[in-house]
Each structure stands twice: as structure tokens, then as C-alpha cells.
Short mmCIF file of C-alpha atoms and ligand atoms in Angstrom, two decimals:
data_model
loop_
_atom_site.label_atom_id
_atom_site.label_comp_id
_atom_site.label_asym_id
_atom_site.label_seq_id
_atom_site.Cartn_x
_atom_site.Cartn_y
_atom_site.Cartn_z
CA MET D 33 19.13 -6.40 -15.88
CA THR D 34 17.63 -2.93 -15.71
CA LEU D 35 14.70 -2.68 -13.35
CA PRO D 36 11.36 -1.05 -14.28
CA ILE D 37 11.90 1.87 -11.87
CA SER D 38 14.92 3.84 -10.67
CA PHE D 39 15.67 6.11 -7.73
CA ASP D 40 15.47 9.07 -10.14
CA ASP D 41 11.88 8.09 -11.00
CA ILE D 42 11.04 8.28 -7.32
CA LEU D 43 12.73 11.67 -6.92
CA ALA D 44 10.65 12.89 -9.89
CA ALA D 45 7.49 11.49 -8.29
CA GLY D 46 8.41 13.29 -5.07
CA ALA D 47 8.59 16.58 -6.96
CA ARG D 48 5.17 15.93 -8.58
CA LEU D 49 3.60 15.15 -5.20
CA ARG D 50 5.09 18.12 -3.36
CA GLY D 51 2.31 20.29 -1.97
CA VAL D 52 -0.29 17.75 -3.13
CA ALA D 53 0.29 14.67 -0.95
CA HIS D 54 0.76 15.10 2.78
CA ARG D 55 4.24 14.63 4.14
CA THR D 56 2.81 12.25 6.74
CA PRO D 57 4.33 12.23 10.22
CA VAL D 58 6.86 9.69 11.50
CA LEU D 59 5.90 8.72 15.04
CA THR D 60 7.85 6.86 17.70
CA SER D 61 6.72 5.10 20.87
CA ARG D 62 8.84 4.37 23.95
CA THR D 63 6.49 1.55 24.86
CA ALA D 64 6.88 -0.09 21.45
CA ASP D 65 10.66 0.33 21.67
CA GLU D 66 10.81 -1.18 25.17
CA ARG D 67 8.65 -4.11 24.17
CA THR D 68 10.64 -4.95 21.08
CA GLY D 69 14.14 -3.87 22.08
CA ALA D 70 14.31 -1.94 18.81
CA ARG D 71 14.08 1.70 17.83
CA LEU D 72 10.92 1.87 15.72
CA PHE D 73 9.95 4.68 13.35
CA PHE D 74 6.35 4.51 12.15
CA LYS D 75 5.58 6.21 8.82
CA CYS D 76 1.91 7.09 9.20
CA GLU D 77 0.31 6.72 5.77
CA ASN D 78 -2.99 6.13 7.53
CA LEU D 79 -2.87 9.93 7.80
CA GLN D 80 -2.29 10.38 4.05
CA ARG D 81 -5.01 12.00 1.91
CA MET D 82 -7.89 9.53 1.42
CA GLY D 83 -6.40 7.43 4.20
CA ALA D 84 -3.66 5.39 2.52
CA PHE D 85 -0.38 5.61 0.58
CA LYS D 86 -2.26 4.68 -2.63
CA PHE D 87 -2.83 8.39 -3.28
CA ARG D 88 0.89 8.75 -4.02
CA GLY D 89 1.01 6.22 -6.83
CA ALA D 90 -2.31 7.15 -8.37
CA TYR D 91 -1.55 10.87 -8.45
CA ASN D 92 1.94 10.30 -9.85
CA ALA D 93 0.54 8.14 -12.65
CA LEU D 94 -2.31 10.51 -13.55
CA ALA D 95 -0.09 13.59 -13.42
CA LYS D 96 2.00 12.06 -16.22
CA PHE D 97 -0.95 11.65 -18.62
CA THR D 98 -0.70 13.45 -21.97
CA PRO D 99 -3.33 16.15 -22.68
CA ALA D 100 -5.26 13.65 -24.85
CA GLN D 101 -5.23 11.06 -22.07
CA ARG D 102 -6.39 13.65 -19.55
CA GLN D 103 -9.31 14.56 -21.73
CA ALA D 104 -10.50 10.95 -22.10
CA GLY D 105 -9.84 10.27 -18.43
CA VAL D 106 -8.86 7.32 -16.30
CA ILE D 107 -10.35 3.88 -15.68
CA ALA D 108 -9.60 1.74 -12.63
CA PHE D 109 -10.84 -1.50 -11.13
CA SER D 110 -10.88 -1.57 -7.39
CA SER D 111 -13.10 -2.06 -4.41
CA GLY D 112 -10.46 -0.70 -2.09
CA ASN D 113 -8.09 2.16 -1.53
CA HIS D 114 -6.91 2.35 -5.14
CA ALA D 115 -10.45 3.35 -6.21
CA GLN D 116 -10.53 6.32 -3.89
CA ALA D 117 -6.94 7.24 -4.73
CA VAL D 118 -7.68 7.36 -8.46
CA ALA D 119 -10.98 9.20 -7.93
CA LEU D 120 -9.38 11.89 -5.77
CA SER D 121 -6.35 12.28 -8.05
CA ALA D 122 -8.59 12.61 -11.12
CA ARG D 123 -10.62 15.29 -9.42
CA LEU D 124 -7.51 17.24 -8.43
CA LEU D 125 -6.19 17.02 -11.99
CA GLY D 126 -9.58 17.87 -13.53
CA MET D 127 -10.12 14.67 -15.51
CA PRO D 128 -13.00 12.20 -15.64
CA ALA D 129 -12.66 8.90 -13.78
CA VAL D 130 -14.59 5.66 -14.13
CA ILE D 131 -14.13 3.18 -11.32
CA VAL D 132 -15.34 -0.39 -11.85
CA MET D 133 -16.37 -1.96 -8.54
CA PRO D 134 -18.08 -5.20 -7.59
CA GLN D 135 -21.78 -4.80 -6.75
CA ASP D 136 -21.19 -6.24 -3.29
CA ALA D 137 -18.35 -3.83 -2.37
CA PRO D 138 -18.96 -2.11 0.99
CA PRO D 139 -21.55 0.66 0.37
CA ALA D 140 -19.37 3.12 2.28
CA LYS D 141 -16.52 2.56 -0.21
CA ILE D 142 -18.83 3.01 -3.21
CA ALA D 143 -20.21 6.21 -1.67
CA ALA D 144 -16.74 7.54 -0.86
CA THR D 145 -15.59 6.93 -4.44
CA ARG D 146 -18.65 8.77 -5.81
CA GLU D 147 -18.06 11.61 -3.36
CA TYR D 148 -14.66 12.15 -4.93
CA GLY D 149 -16.51 12.77 -8.21
CA ALA D 150 -15.88 9.48 -10.00
CA GLU D 151 -18.45 7.59 -12.03
CA VAL D 152 -18.86 4.16 -10.45
CA VAL D 153 -19.72 1.22 -12.73
CA LEU D 154 -20.89 -1.81 -10.77
CA TYR D 155 -20.56 -5.39 -11.94
CA ASP D 156 -21.48 -8.79 -10.63
CA ARG D 157 -18.23 -10.50 -9.71
CA TYR D 158 -19.80 -13.96 -9.95
CA THR D 159 -21.29 -13.67 -13.44
CA GLU D 160 -19.43 -10.90 -15.22
CA ASP D 161 -15.87 -10.72 -16.45
CA ARG D 162 -14.27 -7.52 -15.23
CA GLU D 163 -11.51 -7.66 -17.84
CA ALA D 164 -14.16 -7.58 -20.56
CA ILE D 165 -15.91 -4.66 -18.87
CA GLY D 166 -12.62 -2.79 -18.72
CA ARG D 167 -11.89 -3.41 -22.39
CA ARG D 168 -15.37 -2.24 -23.37
CA LEU D 169 -15.08 0.93 -21.28
CA ALA D 170 -11.63 1.66 -22.64
CA GLU D 171 -12.90 1.22 -26.22
CA GLU D 172 -16.07 3.28 -25.74
CA ARG D 173 -14.39 6.16 -23.98
CA GLY D 174 -10.74 5.90 -24.86
CA GLY D 175 -9.80 6.11 -21.18
CA THR D 176 -6.48 4.94 -19.80
CA LEU D 177 -6.48 2.02 -17.39
CA VAL D 178 -4.33 2.51 -14.28
CA PRO D 179 -3.73 -0.70 -12.32
CA PRO D 180 -3.25 -0.71 -8.53
CA PHE D 181 0.36 -1.92 -8.43
CA ASP D 182 1.87 -3.29 -11.64
CA HIS D 183 2.69 0.04 -13.25
CA ALA D 184 6.01 1.91 -13.13
CA ASP D 185 4.51 5.31 -12.28
CA VAL D 186 2.36 3.79 -9.53
CA MET D 187 5.36 1.99 -8.02
CA SER D 188 7.50 5.15 -8.19
CA GLY D 189 4.78 7.19 -6.50
CA GLN D 190 4.49 4.69 -3.64
CA GLY D 191 8.27 4.88 -3.13
CA THR D 192 7.98 8.52 -2.07
CA ALA D 193 6.71 7.28 1.31
CA ALA D 194 10.13 5.76 1.99
CA LEU D 195 11.90 8.79 0.53
CA GLU D 196 10.22 10.92 3.19
CA LEU D 197 10.75 8.33 5.92
CA PHE D 198 14.55 8.27 5.48
CA GLU D 199 14.59 12.09 5.41
CA GLN D 200 12.42 12.34 8.52
CA VAL D 201 14.46 9.80 10.48
CA ARG D 202 17.56 11.82 9.67
CA GLU D 203 15.81 14.99 10.89
CA LEU D 204 14.75 13.26 14.10
CA ASP D 205 18.17 12.11 15.28
CA GLY D 206 20.63 12.25 12.42
CA GLY D 207 20.59 8.51 11.83
CA SER D 208 19.44 6.05 9.20
CA LEU D 209 17.66 2.67 9.23
CA ASP D 210 18.97 -0.90 9.53
CA LEU D 211 15.69 -2.47 8.55
CA LEU D 212 12.55 -1.43 6.69
CA LEU D 213 9.28 -3.35 7.17
CA VAL D 214 6.69 -2.94 4.43
CA CYS D 215 3.37 -4.71 3.94
CA VAL D 216 2.96 -6.55 0.65
CA GLY D 217 -0.15 -7.02 -1.46
CA GLY D 218 0.74 -6.86 -5.15
CA GLY D 219 4.11 -5.36 -4.28
CA GLY D 220 3.79 -1.79 -5.56
CA LEU D 221 4.57 -0.16 -2.24
CA ILE D 222 7.57 -2.34 -1.39
CA SER D 223 8.99 -2.02 -4.92
CA GLY D 224 9.18 1.75 -4.56
CA CYS D 225 10.37 1.61 -0.95
CA ALA D 226 13.11 -0.95 -1.69
CA THR D 227 14.37 1.18 -4.58
CA VAL D 228 14.75 4.11 -2.18
CA ALA D 229 16.41 2.02 0.54
CA ARG D 230 19.01 0.66 -1.91
CA ALA D 231 19.89 4.18 -2.98
CA LEU D 232 19.95 5.89 0.42
CA ALA D 233 21.02 3.10 2.78
CA PRO D 234 22.53 0.17 0.86
CA ALA D 235 22.98 -1.86 4.06
CA CYS D 236 19.35 -1.48 5.14
CA ARG D 237 17.46 -4.79 4.97
CA VAL D 238 14.09 -4.54 3.26
CA VAL D 239 11.60 -7.09 4.53
CA GLY D 240 8.09 -7.57 3.19
CA VAL D 241 5.22 -8.69 5.38
CA GLU D 242 2.25 -10.71 4.13
CA PRO D 243 -0.70 -12.23 5.92
CA GLU D 244 -0.06 -15.88 6.80
CA ALA D 245 -3.06 -16.96 4.71
CA GLY D 246 -1.88 -15.09 1.60
CA ASN D 247 1.88 -15.57 1.25
CA ASP D 248 2.03 -15.68 -2.55
CA VAL D 249 5.01 -13.32 -2.75
CA GLN D 250 6.96 -15.30 -0.17
CA GLN D 251 6.31 -18.42 -2.26
CA SER D 252 7.12 -16.61 -5.50
CA LEU D 253 10.50 -15.40 -4.24
CA ALA D 254 11.35 -18.89 -2.99
CA ARG D 255 10.47 -20.44 -6.35
CA GLY D 256 11.87 -17.73 -8.56
CA GLU D 257 8.60 -17.34 -10.45
CA ILE D 258 5.22 -15.72 -9.82
CA VAL D 259 2.98 -18.07 -7.84
CA HIS D 260 -0.80 -17.71 -8.13
CA ILE D 261 -2.94 -18.52 -5.06
CA GLU D 262 -6.66 -18.71 -4.28
CA VAL D 263 -8.21 -15.54 -2.80
CA PRO D 264 -6.74 -15.67 0.72
CA ARG D 265 -9.03 -15.62 3.74
CA THR D 266 -7.60 -12.87 5.89
CA ILE D 267 -8.80 -9.68 7.55
CA ALA D 268 -6.01 -7.85 5.65
CA ASP D 269 -8.23 -6.97 2.69
CA GLY D 270 -5.57 -4.77 1.09
CA ALA D 271 -3.29 -7.81 0.78
CA GLN D 272 -5.77 -10.28 -0.70
CA THR D 273 -3.99 -10.22 -4.03
CA GLN D 274 -3.63 -13.58 -5.73
CA HIS D 275 -0.32 -12.90 -7.39
CA ALA D 276 2.36 -10.25 -7.82
CA GLY D 277 2.78 -8.33 -11.08
CA ALA D 278 5.55 -8.84 -13.61
CA LEU D 279 7.07 -5.43 -12.82
CA THR D 280 6.72 -5.63 -9.05
CA PHE D 281 8.09 -9.17 -9.02
CA ALA D 282 11.18 -8.12 -10.96
CA VAL D 283 11.92 -5.37 -8.43
CA MET D 284 11.12 -7.49 -5.37
CA ARG D 285 13.32 -10.31 -6.63
CA ALA D 286 16.23 -7.95 -7.09
CA LEU D 287 15.88 -5.74 -4.01
CA VAL D 288 13.79 -7.33 -1.25
CA ASN D 289 15.80 -9.37 1.25
CA GLU D 290 13.02 -11.49 2.66
CA VAL D 291 9.25 -11.81 3.09
CA VAL D 292 7.79 -12.92 6.43
CA THR D 293 4.19 -13.59 7.42
CA VAL D 294 1.97 -12.82 10.41
CA PRO D 295 -1.37 -14.31 11.46
CA ASP D 296 -4.56 -12.23 11.56
CA ALA D 297 -4.62 -12.32 15.38
CA ALA D 298 -1.29 -10.44 15.39
CA LEU D 299 -2.82 -7.75 13.17
CA VAL D 300 -5.61 -7.22 15.68
CA ARG D 301 -3.11 -6.97 18.54
CA ALA D 302 -1.13 -4.35 16.61
CA MET D 303 -4.31 -2.41 15.75
CA ARG D 304 -5.21 -2.38 19.45
CA PHE D 305 -1.74 -1.11 20.37
CA PHE D 306 -1.98 1.72 17.85
CA ALA D 307 -5.43 2.76 19.03
CA GLU D 308 -4.71 2.51 22.74
CA ARG D 309 -1.16 3.81 22.93
CA MET D 310 -0.69 6.01 19.89
CA LYS D 311 -4.28 7.13 19.20
CA LEU D 312 -4.06 5.90 15.63
CA VAL D 313 -6.74 4.14 13.61
CA VAL D 314 -4.94 1.56 11.47
CA GLU D 315 -6.68 -0.84 9.08
CA PRO D 316 -5.75 -4.54 9.27
CA THR D 317 -3.48 -4.45 6.21
CA GLY D 318 -1.83 -1.31 7.55
CA ALA D 319 -0.73 -3.19 10.68
CA LEU D 320 1.24 -5.94 8.87
CA GLY D 321 4.69 -4.34 9.23
CA ALA D 322 4.21 -3.41 12.88
CA ALA D 323 2.83 -6.84 13.73
CA ALA D 324 5.99 -8.43 12.30
CA ALA D 325 8.11 -6.24 14.59
CA PHE D 326 5.92 -6.67 17.69
CA GLU D 327 5.74 -10.45 17.35
CA HIS D 328 9.37 -10.89 16.24
CA ALA D 329 8.50 -12.45 12.90
CA VAL D 330 11.77 -10.77 11.97
CA GLU D 331 14.68 -9.98 14.31
CA VAL D 332 14.40 -6.31 15.29
CA ARG D 333 16.28 -6.25 18.61
CA GLY D 334 18.98 -3.60 18.71
CA ARG D 335 18.05 -2.30 15.27
CA ARG D 336 16.71 0.94 13.90
CA VAL D 337 13.56 -0.08 12.10
CA GLY D 338 11.29 1.84 9.72
CA VAL D 339 7.73 0.55 9.67
CA VAL D 340 5.27 1.72 7.04
CA ILE D 341 1.73 1.96 8.39
CA SER D 342 0.06 1.78 5.01
CA GLY D 343 -3.53 2.85 5.67
CA GLY D 344 -6.35 3.56 8.07
CA ASN D 345 -9.51 2.92 6.09
CA VAL D 346 -11.66 0.63 8.16
CA ALA D 347 -15.32 1.17 9.05
CA LEU D 348 -15.50 1.93 12.76
CA GLU D 349 -18.11 -0.80 13.31
CA ARG D 350 -15.71 -3.29 11.74
CA PHE D 351 -12.82 -1.87 13.79
CA ALA D 352 -14.77 -2.34 17.02
CA GLU D 353 -15.82 -5.84 16.02
CA LEU D 354 -12.23 -6.89 15.31
CA LEU D 355 -10.92 -5.49 18.60
CA ALA D 356 -13.73 -7.15 20.55
CA ARG D 357 -12.74 -10.49 19.01
CA GLY D 358 -9.04 -10.14 19.90
C1 PLP J 148 -2.94 -1.57 -1.46
C2 PLP J 148 -2.59 -1.63 -0.05
C3 PLP J 148 -1.52 -2.43 0.42
C4 PLP J 148 -0.70 -3.30 -0.50
O1 PLP J 148 0.05 -2.54 -1.41
P1 PLP J 148 0.71 -3.19 -2.70
O2 PLP J 148 1.33 -2.06 -3.42
O3 PLP J 148 -0.39 -3.86 -3.49
O4 PLP J 148 1.70 -4.20 -2.22
C5 PLP J 148 -1.21 -2.38 1.75
N1 PLP J 148 -1.92 -1.63 2.62
C6 PLP J 148 -2.95 -0.86 2.23
C7 PLP J 148 -3.66 -0.06 3.24
C8 PLP J 148 -3.32 -0.84 0.88
O5 PLP J 148 -4.35 -0.07 0.49
#
């Protein structure tokens, strides 16, 4: 079976993003290595433009629009990082963006999306059907809908994070990776990253990490079909997806070795470690991969492990509240 994305698609995305996305740093920590018995390489997408890897996929998708599509602009549904990623990418490419967000989304997120120049359309998530709103907007304005993960250009864009990670690890000490830990929401990020790992390091295990409360992808891979779950109750708001996409599931099924889970308390412990020891602000979802390594949800001892820190967008009040709890 041919998969929806190839390594060449990711190389092409890398070329589109050059000079536009940050080549985010890869950081290491002796303390983390001593505690885990592994050699850990943290890819810091919390330091990406707009604060998360989502910029990569959104920009790659929008950059491929035809002139007619550019003129009509882009439509996205999101209350999270995808909204800001699409808004910023649209501004950089000079096209209009409409972002549909729930009325009760955090005001800071609505404001940030508007600051990037997007028009924000609010809806009531309890009484209104967002699919219908999307269809109406698309009809009225002719805009192109870009989903947060189940889209080949989005998945390819996200994969450029792993492309850089393998390159940067090689620059650091000439070596490669035995294991790659990637957080999983809808599976866009891990689809791209797994495609890169298979091409550059065929023996590298690719392991997805989900919150314990929202392990739909783990269940889906076990059953061989997409499993739909209730909205999971977890602090990892970027991984509250209810089911994978058809495209991401096809790639994950073919290329991901395993999916493990971690409890919310482990995310808080990892966030504390990053703040205290590495001076990094990491959002709960961004800490999934690291938490799996720190708490040995997957065997890391003696291995060279890439860990994608996916984002850092968390209100500081919320950040403080979470750490005080832990
Ligand atoms: C969207 C997001 C994820 C999940 O990514 P998927 O491509 O949906 O699997 C993880 N972390 C952060 C910070 C995100 O914004």
C-alpha cells in the first residue's frame, strides 16, 4: 500500500520552511541522562514560531495553495495551536484567514489569533454545529479548509521537526537515534516524524505517547481500526482528540512501533523538570514524550533517544497552578 506521505514530501516541506520556520534547538541535560540511564535529545518546538510545531504543517499547507485559493483564503477550526499557526502562516503569505473558535475558548487564545490578523468567528459549542458553520463559510467565501492533522501537507510539514532533529543529533556527536518519542493527538506530528525516521534510521523505534485518559490511538492500533472515544479529561489539551484521521491512522499503522501512555501527574513532573533544570516553559501536551522517558513508560536505558517537546503555549497562571498542585 502506498502511504499518503513520503520522505520526499517532507524534504520538499523542509525547503518551503527554510528561512521561515525556526530551526529550533536540540538540548541535552546531564541530569536527565543520569536519571534515565539514556542519552536524551530534546527537540524544542516550544521555541518554534507561535510556540508549537503546528506552524510547520500550517505554513507548508498554505504555501501550496494555488493563486485562486490564496485569494479566497483559508478557514480553520481550532481553539488551540492550530488556530494561531494558520493565522500566522496566512499573514506571512498575505492571504485572509477565518478561524472558527468556540465562544468559551480561553480569551488569551482568541486575542492571540486576532493579533495575527485572522478574523475570528465564534460559535456556541453546545448549540451550534461547527461542521455546518464551516460549510457555510466555505460556500460564502470560497475559502479552503485546512484541518489540524488529517491532511498530507500538514503531516509533511510536521515531519520537518524530525528531519532537523536527526540532522542536529548528527552534528552534535556524529550519531543517530535508537528511539524517537513523539506525543500523539490526532497523529499529524508522529506521521511526519515516523516517515523521516524510517528513511534516515530504519532501525530507530518510533513510539507515540498519549495521555492515559485519552489513549484512542493506542486502542486503534491494537484493534486495527480507528476507535472513537469521549472527550478525554486530561491536562494535555493538545491531545484531547477523540479519534485519529484516516490518513494519519494509515501512516501510524504502517510506521509506528508502539503507543504508550502517561498519567497527568507525570506531565506535571516533567514540566517542573524543564522549568527548574532547563529553563524551558513546556505546555502539558508538550511534556508527553519526556514524561514517558522519565517515568520509564518505555525502556530508554542505554539508548539514544530523541524526544519532541511539541509546544510551550500555556498561560503562566495555569502553569503556576499546575506546578503548585504537583
Ligand atoms: C497539536 C498538538 C499536539 C498533537 O499533535 P497531532 O499532530 O494532533 O498528533 C501535541 N502537542 C502540541 C503542543 C500540539 O499543539
